[in-house]
Amino acid sequence: MNSAITQAVTILKQGGLVALPTETVYGLAADARNAVAVQKVFRAKGRPSDHPLIVHLATASAMDDWARDIPTVARDLAHAFWPGPLTLVLRRRPGVLDAVTGGMDTIALRVPDHPLALAVLTEFAGGLAAPSANRYGKVSPTNAAHVEKELGAVVDFILDGGSCRIGIESTIVDVSDGKSTILRPGFITPDEIEQITGNVLEDRLGGHVRSPGLKASHYAPHARVQIVDAREALGEVLKWHERNVRVGLLASLVPEGCPAEVHLLRLDERLEIQVQQLYSHLREADACGLDVLVAVPPTGSGLAMAVRDRLYRSAGLGDVLDQSV
Ligand code: TXA
Ligand code: MG
């Protein structure tokens, strides 16, 4: 057994906090059956206590230890996507800690697709409550150095698994009532989910049903993020530049005439690369001390929706997410 994994498991069993890599982002893990350990997660993140956590499991069969009345659609989705970037919201079993679920009657479960996370979960032989390993409202970490910088002083151990393969959080689907409702867009797209469920999703994010605690401002860098259309990008950047504001541009196309002093954070044309770049770009905006980041979100469905969701929230515009961009 890898000694880093043994160390992580020992700390978790003693009620400590371990940051661990998943395929999406790094998680801040604690024993989901230990109320004191779960409390430490909230304190470390500065997260409000009514904001529920995802419980990570080693296998889909462990679902039954945490959830009851599991509908067929949930088992089908688990079978299709686990291990992987999908979180299922189900009715919780009695005995699950209120601290984990924010006192709700439901619980969020996921089997991550990362060899180190799975090794820890298998050896731990239980559920690990693990939110993204960042301070509340800030940008999610996609490598161990991000975690060290932000939470190094409060975690007991950081398991370094390099950079996260996906780079954006899991898709959250509420299946607690047997229908499927997307609460947070992520790497698994609505189309992929519909292919398994055979149904049109209850809510393709058109309504206002959302995960509790997905507040409007989230994933926020220090810089003020300004969302613009591609056609407006140059004008906005020039406006800030002329006022001597330290401005950056996050976009896949750089407009002709963009001044050399503007800090460019280029997004790849390919959406699966964009999701990998997004959080490191937002961190870079901070690292180079930008005051304003002008951002051009991708248009279209699928993964573009997940990128838009995060960019809108980083701008503090979560409430207007449902307007098409
Ligand atoms: O990819 C991910 O999901 C990452 C990695 C570490 O697994 N985790 C993550 O956790 O993003 P966190 O805590 O940053 O976001 C979890 C989201 C929150 O918005 C929370 O409101 C929602 O999951 N959630 C948790 N339990 C829920 C429940 N019972 N019903 C509805 N939403 C829930
Ligand atoms: Mg988070």
Tab-separated table of C-alpha atoms and ligand atoms in Angstrom:
chain	number	residue	atom	x	y	z
A	1	MET	CA	0.000	0.000	0.000
A	2	ASN	CA	1.268	3.446	-1.016
A	3	SER	CA	2.389	5.200	2.177
A	4	ALA	CA	0.724	8.523	1.280
A	5	ILE	CA	-2.593	6.681	0.993
A	6	THR	CA	-2.074	4.920	4.317
A	7	GLN	CA	-1.278	8.264	5.923
A	8	ALA	CA	-4.380	9.894	4.420
A	9	VAL	CA	-6.609	7.048	5.623
A	10	THR	CA	-5.111	7.093	9.129
A	11	ILE	CA	-5.797	10.824	9.436
A	12	LEU	CA	-9.355	10.434	8.123
A	13	LYS	CA	-10.095	7.632	10.587
A	14	GLN	CA	-8.851	9.875	13.411
A	15	GLY	CA	-11.281	12.608	12.336
A	16	GLY	CA	-8.752	14.771	10.488
A	17	LEU	CA	-9.024	16.674	7.191
A	18	VAL	CA	-7.361	15.441	3.995
A	19	ALA	CA	-7.325	17.289	0.665
A	20	LEU	CA	-7.473	14.757	-2.116
A	21	PRO	CA	-7.466	14.833	-5.895
A	22	THR	CA	-10.504	13.816	-7.907
A	23	GLU	CA	-10.922	13.898	-11.686
A	24	THR	CA	-12.919	17.155	-11.371
A	25	VAL	CA	-11.315	19.344	-8.679
A	26	TYR	CA	-9.546	18.720	-5.336
A	27	GLY	CA	-11.860	17.863	-2.463
A	28	LEU	CA	-11.511	18.603	1.266
A	29	ALA	CA	-12.388	15.230	2.772
A	30	ALA	CA	-13.595	14.166	6.205
A	31	ASP	CA	-15.297	11.057	7.611
A	32	ALA	CA	-18.974	11.604	6.738
A	33	ARG	CA	-20.061	9.624	9.841
A	34	ASN	CA	-18.024	11.768	12.245
A	35	ALA	CA	-19.843	14.977	13.239
A	36	VAL	CA	-16.728	16.604	14.677
A	37	ALA	CA	-14.732	15.897	11.509
A	38	VAL	CA	-17.538	17.260	9.305
A	39	GLN	CA	-17.669	20.399	11.442
A	40	LYS	CA	-13.972	20.941	10.740
A	41	VAL	CA	-14.703	21.020	6.996
A	42	PHE	CA	-17.181	23.874	7.430
A	43	ARG	CA	-14.776	25.785	9.644
A	44	ALA	CA	-11.806	25.287	7.303
A	45	LYS	CA	-13.767	26.577	4.308
A	46	GLY	CA	-15.661	29.299	6.166
A	47	ARG	CA	-18.785	27.709	4.713
A	48	PRO	CA	-22.317	28.295	6.086
A	49	SER	CA	-23.614	25.233	7.911
A	50	ASP	CA	-26.811	24.903	5.835
A	51	HIS	CA	-24.790	24.285	2.688
A	52	PRO	CA	-24.776	20.477	2.203
A	53	LEU	CA	-21.773	18.346	1.256
A	54	ILE	CA	-21.313	15.593	-1.334
A	55	VAL	CA	-20.510	12.175	0.156
A	56	HIS	CA	-17.922	10.322	-1.921
A	57	LEU	CA	-18.079	6.537	-2.128
A	58	ALA	CA	-15.772	3.782	-3.418
A	59	THR	CA	-18.501	1.912	-5.309
A	60	ALA	CA	-22.066	2.360	-6.532
A	61	SER	CA	-23.219	-0.489	-4.287
A	62	ALA	CA	-22.416	1.671	-1.227
A	63	MET	CA	-25.287	3.985	-2.274
A	64	ASP	CA	-27.691	1.882	-0.230
A	65	ASP	CA	-25.799	2.676	2.995
A	66	TRP	CA	-26.641	6.359	2.578
A	67	ALA	CA	-29.840	6.587	0.502
A	68	ARG	CA	-33.266	4.937	0.531
A	69	ASP	CA	-36.041	4.494	-2.034
A	70	ILE	CA	-33.416	4.657	-4.776
A	71	PRO	CA	-35.247	4.908	-8.113
A	72	THR	CA	-34.222	2.843	-11.136
A	73	VAL	CA	-33.148	5.975	-12.959
A	74	ALA	CA	-30.556	6.630	-10.251
A	75	ARG	CA	-29.126	3.134	-10.567
A	76	ASP	CA	-29.024	3.504	-14.349
A	77	LEU	CA	-27.184	6.819	-14.122
A	78	ALA	CA	-24.755	5.424	-11.539
A	79	HIS	CA	-24.121	2.421	-13.747
A	80	ALA	CA	-23.482	4.626	-16.775
A	81	PHE	CA	-21.315	7.341	-15.216
A	82	TRP	CA	-19.664	6.067	-12.012
A	83	PRO	CA	-16.858	6.279	-11.307
A	84	GLY	CA	-17.146	9.727	-12.856
A	85	PRO	CA	-18.167	13.400	-12.669
A	86	LEU	CA	-21.825	12.937	-11.776
A	87	THR	CA	-23.407	13.589	-8.373
A	88	LEU	CA	-26.808	12.089	-7.591
A	89	VAL	CA	-29.177	13.641	-5.061
A	90	LEU	CA	-31.294	10.952	-3.373
A	91	ARG	CA	-33.518	10.562	-0.319
A	92	ARG	CA	-31.253	10.084	2.664
A	93	ARG	CA	-31.243	7.157	5.066
A	94	PRO	CA	-32.026	7.802	8.713
A	95	GLY	CA	-28.776	8.100	10.626
A	96	VAL	CA	-27.004	10.234	8.035
A	97	LEU	CA	-25.620	13.282	9.843
A	98	ASP	CA	-27.667	16.490	9.558
A	99	ALA	CA	-24.393	18.388	9.259
A	100	VAL	CA	-23.684	16.590	5.964
A	101	THR	CA	-27.074	17.242	4.369
A	102	GLY	CA	-27.687	20.703	5.762
A	103	GLY	CA	-30.654	19.181	7.601
A	104	MET	CA	-32.425	18.256	4.343
A	105	ASP	CA	-34.121	14.957	3.620
A	106	THR	CA	-31.800	14.315	0.672
A	107	ILE	CA	-28.147	13.410	0.264
A	108	ALA	CA	-25.692	13.997	-2.591
A	109	LEU	CA	-23.531	10.995	-3.565
A	110	ARG	CA	-20.742	10.445	-6.044
A	111	VAL	CA	-18.052	7.868	-6.922
A	112	PRO	CA	-15.041	9.850	-8.190
A	113	ASP	CA	-12.925	8.608	-11.076
A	114	HIS	CA	-9.427	9.119	-9.740
A	115	PRO	CA	-7.045	6.322	-8.733
A	116	LEU	CA	-5.839	8.068	-5.548
A	117	ALA	CA	-9.328	9.077	-4.409
A	118	LEU	CA	-10.585	5.553	-5.067
A	119	ALA	CA	-7.615	4.001	-3.248
A	120	VAL	CA	-8.298	6.188	-0.194
A	121	LEU	CA	-12.044	5.442	-0.301
A	122	THR	CA	-11.486	1.694	-0.638
A	123	GLU	CA	-8.976	1.582	2.220
A	124	PHE	CA	-11.124	3.902	4.358
A	125	ALA	CA	-14.139	1.687	3.709
A	126	GLY	CA	-16.744	4.412	4.316
A	127	GLY	CA	-18.119	7.658	2.942
A	128	LEU	CA	-16.064	10.841	2.727
A	129	ALA	CA	-17.810	14.198	2.815
A	130	ALA	CA	-15.772	16.388	0.474
A	131	PRO	CA	-16.590	19.837	-0.853
A	132	SER	CA	-14.157	21.509	-3.244
A	133	ALA	CA	-10.980	22.370	-1.291
A	134	ASN	CA	-11.232	26.169	-1.505
A	135	ARG	CA	-12.389	28.921	0.836
A	136	TYR	CA	-16.125	29.507	0.551
A	137	GLY	CA	-17.080	31.448	-2.594
A	138	LYS	CA	-13.607	31.237	-4.108
A	139	VAL	CA	-12.207	29.434	-7.142
A	140	SER	CA	-12.039	25.612	-6.933
A	141	PRO	CA	-8.525	24.099	-6.834
A	142	THR	CA	-7.292	21.934	-9.677
A	143	ASN	CA	-3.842	21.105	-8.310
A	144	ALA	CA	-2.220	20.514	-4.913
A	145	ALA	CA	-0.407	23.882	-4.907
A	146	HIS	CA	-3.785	25.696	-5.106
A	147	VAL	CA	-4.941	23.832	-1.996
A	148	GLU	CA	-1.681	24.447	-0.153
A	149	LYS	CA	-1.879	28.175	-0.812
A	150	GLU	CA	-5.461	28.590	0.361
A	151	LEU	CA	-5.990	25.898	3.005
A	152	GLY	CA	-2.466	24.613	3.755
A	153	ALA	CA	-2.628	25.893	7.318
A	154	VAL	CA	-5.891	24.121	8.173
A	155	VAL	CA	-5.713	20.729	6.439
A	156	ASP	CA	-3.894	17.832	8.080
A	157	PHE	CA	-2.628	16.338	4.844
A	158	ILE	CA	-2.669	17.076	1.109
A	159	LEU	CA	-2.556	14.056	-1.156
A	160	ASP	CA	-0.845	15.296	-4.311
A	161	GLY	CA	-2.259	13.754	-7.484
A	162	GLY	CA	-1.035	16.411	-9.915
A	163	SER	CA	-3.494	18.387	-12.030
A	164	CYS	CA	-7.141	17.321	-12.192
A	165	ARG	CA	-7.996	15.737	-15.537
A	166	ILE	CA	-11.362	17.512	-15.988
A	167	GLY	CA	-10.977	20.756	-14.065
A	168	ILE	CA	-14.638	21.640	-13.448
A	169	GLU	CA	-17.015	20.166	-10.849
A	170	SER	CA	-19.386	17.250	-11.291
A	171	THR	CA	-22.861	17.637	-12.776
A	172	ILE	CA	-25.442	17.411	-9.973
A	173	VAL	CA	-28.709	15.641	-10.832
A	174	ASP	CA	-31.569	15.423	-8.361
A	175	VAL	CA	-33.255	12.032	-8.749
A	176	SER	CA	-34.814	11.957	-5.285
A	177	ASP	CA	-38.361	11.965	-6.680
A	178	GLY	CA	-37.669	9.590	-9.564
A	179	LYS	CA	-37.442	12.394	-12.136
A	180	SER	CA	-34.111	13.893	-13.153
A	181	THR	CA	-33.418	17.551	-12.555
A	182	ILE	CA	-30.042	19.163	-13.125
A	183	LEU	CA	-29.074	21.323	-10.151
A	184	ARG	CA	-25.578	22.216	-11.336
A	185	PRO	CA	-24.237	21.850	-14.880
A	186	GLY	CA	-20.881	20.087	-15.095
A	187	PHE	CA	-18.788	17.818	-17.238
A	188	ILE	CA	-21.595	15.348	-17.974
A	189	THR	CA	-23.977	17.139	-20.323
A	190	PRO	CA	-27.810	17.115	-20.314
A	191	ASP	CA	-27.733	15.165	-23.596
A	192	GLU	CA	-25.567	12.432	-22.072
A	193	ILE	CA	-27.951	12.178	-19.125
A	194	GLU	CA	-31.008	12.044	-21.361
A	195	GLN	CA	-29.451	9.229	-23.342
A	196	ILE	CA	-29.522	7.107	-20.182
A	197	THR	CA	-32.800	8.224	-18.654
A	198	GLY	CA	-34.624	8.153	-21.986
A	199	ASN	CA	-36.574	11.193	-20.812
A	200	VAL	CA	-36.278	14.831	-21.465
A	201	LEU	CA	-34.884	16.280	-18.256
A	202	GLU	CA	-37.368	17.904	-15.925
A	203	ASP	CA	-35.463	21.149	-15.991
A	204	ARG	CA	-32.709	21.943	-18.421
A	205	LEU	CA	-31.648	24.741	-16.110
A	206	GLY	CA	-34.445	26.833	-17.487
A	207	GLY	CA	-36.084	27.224	-14.097
A	208	HIS	CA	-34.774	28.330	-10.771
A	209	VAL	CA	-34.357	25.004	-8.984
A	210	ARG	CA	-30.789	24.971	-7.799
A	211	SER	CA	-28.551	23.454	-5.201
A	212	PRO	CA	-28.845	25.158	-1.849
A	213	GLY	CA	-25.843	27.345	-1.298
A	214	LEU	CA	-25.124	27.847	-4.970
A	215	LYS	CA	-25.156	31.525	-4.230
A	216	ALA	CA	-24.911	34.068	-6.984
A	217	SER	CA	-21.281	34.917	-6.270
A	218	HIS	CA	-19.025	31.887	-6.367
A	219	TYR	CA	-15.781	30.881	-8.048
A	220	ALA	CA	-14.809	34.524	-7.617
A	221	PRO	CA	-11.332	35.919	-8.135
A	222	HIS	CA	-10.346	39.260	-6.570
A	223	ALA	CA	-10.678	40.972	-9.937
A	224	ARG	CA	-14.110	42.202	-10.908
A	225	VAL	CA	-15.320	39.876	-13.671
A	226	GLN	CA	-17.270	41.595	-16.445
A	227	ILE	CA	-19.201	39.354	-18.823
A	228	VAL	CA	-19.446	40.618	-22.389
A	229	ASP	CA	-20.406	39.470	-25.842
A	230	ALA	CA	-17.499	38.802	-28.255
A	231	ARG	CA	-18.429	41.923	-30.250
A	232	GLU	CA	-18.214	44.149	-27.152
A	233	ALA	CA	-14.884	42.755	-25.883
A	234	LEU	CA	-12.519	45.206	-27.566
A	235	GLY	CA	-14.548	48.287	-26.618
A	236	GLU	CA	-14.744	47.246	-22.955
A	237	VAL	CA	-11.064	46.365	-22.721
A	238	LEU	CA	-10.084	49.698	-24.289
A	239	LYS	CA	-12.362	51.566	-21.901
A	240	TRP	CA	-10.603	50.121	-18.845
A	241	HIS	CA	-7.169	50.387	-20.411
A	242	GLU	CA	-7.659	54.099	-21.100
A	243	ARG	CA	-8.533	54.626	-17.443
A	244	ASN	CA	-5.256	52.923	-16.437
A	245	VAL	CA	-7.091	50.021	-14.833
A	246	ARG	CA	-5.202	46.685	-14.824
A	247	VAL	CA	-7.429	44.781	-17.194
A	248	GLY	CA	-7.349	41.247	-18.565
A	249	LEU	CA	-9.313	39.518	-21.304
A	250	LEU	CA	-10.557	35.944	-20.967
A	251	ALA	CA	-11.719	34.769	-24.386
A	252	SER	CA	-11.034	32.261	-27.105
A	253	LEU	CA	-10.643	34.951	-29.780
A	254	VAL	CA	-8.461	37.999	-29.205
A	255	PRO	CA	-9.891	40.992	-31.053
A	256	GLU	CA	-7.639	42.843	-33.438
A	257	GLY	CA	-6.357	46.061	-31.910
A	258	CYS	CA	-6.210	44.737	-28.344
A	259	PRO	CA	-3.420	46.693	-26.585
A	260	ALA	CA	-0.302	44.702	-25.633
A	261	GLU	CA	-0.665	45.703	-21.944
A	262	VAL	CA	-3.958	43.834	-21.645
A	263	HIS	CA	-3.316	40.535	-19.882
A	264	LEU	CA	-4.607	37.797	-22.157
A	265	LEU	CA	-6.114	34.633	-20.713
A	266	ARG	CA	-6.787	32.641	-23.833
A	267	LEU	CA	-9.440	29.925	-23.790
A	268	ASP	CA	-8.976	27.089	-26.234
A	269	GLU	CA	-11.667	26.635	-28.891
A	270	ARG	CA	-12.289	23.096	-27.622
A	271	LEU	CA	-14.695	23.112	-24.679
A	272	GLU	CA	-13.112	20.144	-22.903
A	273	ILE	CA	-9.850	22.153	-22.838
A	274	GLN	CA	-11.707	25.301	-21.765
A	275	VAL	CA	-13.011	23.580	-18.634
A	276	GLN	CA	-9.435	22.607	-17.756
A	277	GLN	CA	-8.211	26.170	-18.275
A	278	LEU	CA	-11.003	28.091	-16.594
A	279	TYR	CA	-10.011	27.952	-12.915
A	280	SER	CA	-6.281	28.319	-13.540
A	281	HIS	CA	-7.037	31.393	-15.633
A	282	LEU	CA	-9.148	32.878	-12.828
A	283	ARG	CA	-6.279	32.204	-10.422
A	284	GLU	CA	-3.825	33.793	-12.818
A	285	ALA	CA	-6.013	36.898	-12.883
A	286	ASP	CA	-5.346	37.168	-9.152
A	287	ALA	CA	-1.674	36.265	-9.395
A	288	CYS	CA	-1.009	39.141	-11.777
A	289	GLY	CA	-3.105	41.583	-9.769
A	290	LEU	CA	-5.827	42.369	-12.299
A	291	ASP	CA	-8.534	44.791	-11.218
A	292	VAL	CA	-10.964	43.883	-13.988
A	293	LEU	CA	-11.290	40.746	-16.058
A	294	VAL	CA	-13.392	41.129	-19.198
A	295	ALA	CA	-14.720	37.661	-20.047
A	296	VAL	CA	-16.391	36.315	-23.191
A	297	PRO	CA	-18.274	33.125	-22.282
A	298	PRO	CA	-18.711	30.389	-24.899
A	299	THR	CA	-22.113	30.136	-26.569
A	300	GLY	CA	-24.074	26.931	-27.156
A	301	SER	CA	-25.183	23.930	-25.129
A	302	GLY	CA	-23.472	21.034	-23.349
A	303	LEU	CA	-20.117	21.885	-21.799
A	304	ALA	CA	-20.482	25.525	-22.870
A	305	MET	CA	-23.336	25.738	-20.373
A	306	ALA	CA	-21.061	24.580	-17.532
A	307	VAL	CA	-18.398	27.139	-18.446
A	308	ARG	CA	-21.026	29.893	-18.666
A	309	ASP	CA	-22.453	28.880	-15.301
A	310	ARG	CA	-19.071	29.248	-13.585
A	311	LEU	CA	-18.176	32.497	-15.359
A	312	TYR	CA	-21.512	34.087	-14.511
A	313	ARG	CA	-21.097	33.111	-10.881
A	314	SER	CA	-17.538	34.405	-10.798
A	315	ALA	CA	-19.030	37.721	-11.911
A	316	GLY	CA	-21.630	37.524	-9.127
A	317	LEU	CA	-24.392	37.094	-11.701
A	318	GLY	CA	-25.675	33.656	-10.728
A	319	ASP	CA	-29.238	34.925	-10.605
A	320	VAL	CA	-29.324	35.862	-14.268
A	321	LEU	CA	-27.785	32.594	-15.391
A	322	ASP	CA	-30.869	31.443	-17.148
A	323	GLN	CA	-30.798	34.248	-19.654
A	324	SER	CA	-29.162	32.969	-22.794
A	325	VAL	CA	-25.749	34.364	-23.617
B	1	TXA	O1	-16.825	17.628	-8.610
B	1	TXA	C1	-17.336	17.818	-7.501
B	1	TXA	O2	-18.559	17.685	-7.293
B	1	TXA	C2	-16.404	18.261	-6.368
B	1	TXA	C3	-15.436	17.121	-6.065
B	1	TXA	C4	-14.540	17.413	-4.882
B	1	TXA	O3	-16.144	15.916	-5.890
B	1	TXA	N1	-17.154	18.626	-5.197
B	1	TXA	C5	-17.862	19.782	-5.089
B	1	TXA	O4	-18.399	19.997	-3.843
B	1	TXA	O5	-17.990	20.548	-6.017
B	1	TXA	P1	-18.998	21.416	-3.365
B	1	TXA	O6	-19.299	21.260	-1.928
B	1	TXA	O7	-18.064	22.505	-3.728
B	1	TXA	O8	-20.321	21.531	-4.142
B	1	TXA	C6	-21.351	20.634	-3.802
B	1	TXA	C7	-22.678	21.150	-4.234
B	1	TXA	C8	-23.154	22.331	-3.417
B	1	TXA	O9	-23.582	23.358	-4.269
B	1	TXA	C9	-24.328	21.787	-2.642
B	1	TXA	O10	-25.341	22.725	-2.463
B	1	TXA	C10	-24.788	20.624	-3.504
B	1	TXA	O11	-23.598	20.093	-4.006
B	1	TXA	N2	-25.481	19.629	-2.695
B	1	TXA	C11	-24.965	18.830	-1.753
B	1	TXA	N3	-25.927	18.085	-1.177
B	1	TXA	C12	-27.082	18.411	-1.788
B	1	TXA	C13	-28.432	17.999	-1.649
B	1	TXA	N4	-28.798	17.104	-0.746
B	1	TXA	N5	-29.346	18.553	-2.458
B	1	TXA	C14	-29.000	19.472	-3.375
B	1	TXA	N6	-27.747	19.908	-3.557
B	1	TXA	C15	-26.798	19.399	-2.773
B	2	MG	MG	-17.334	24.256	-4.292
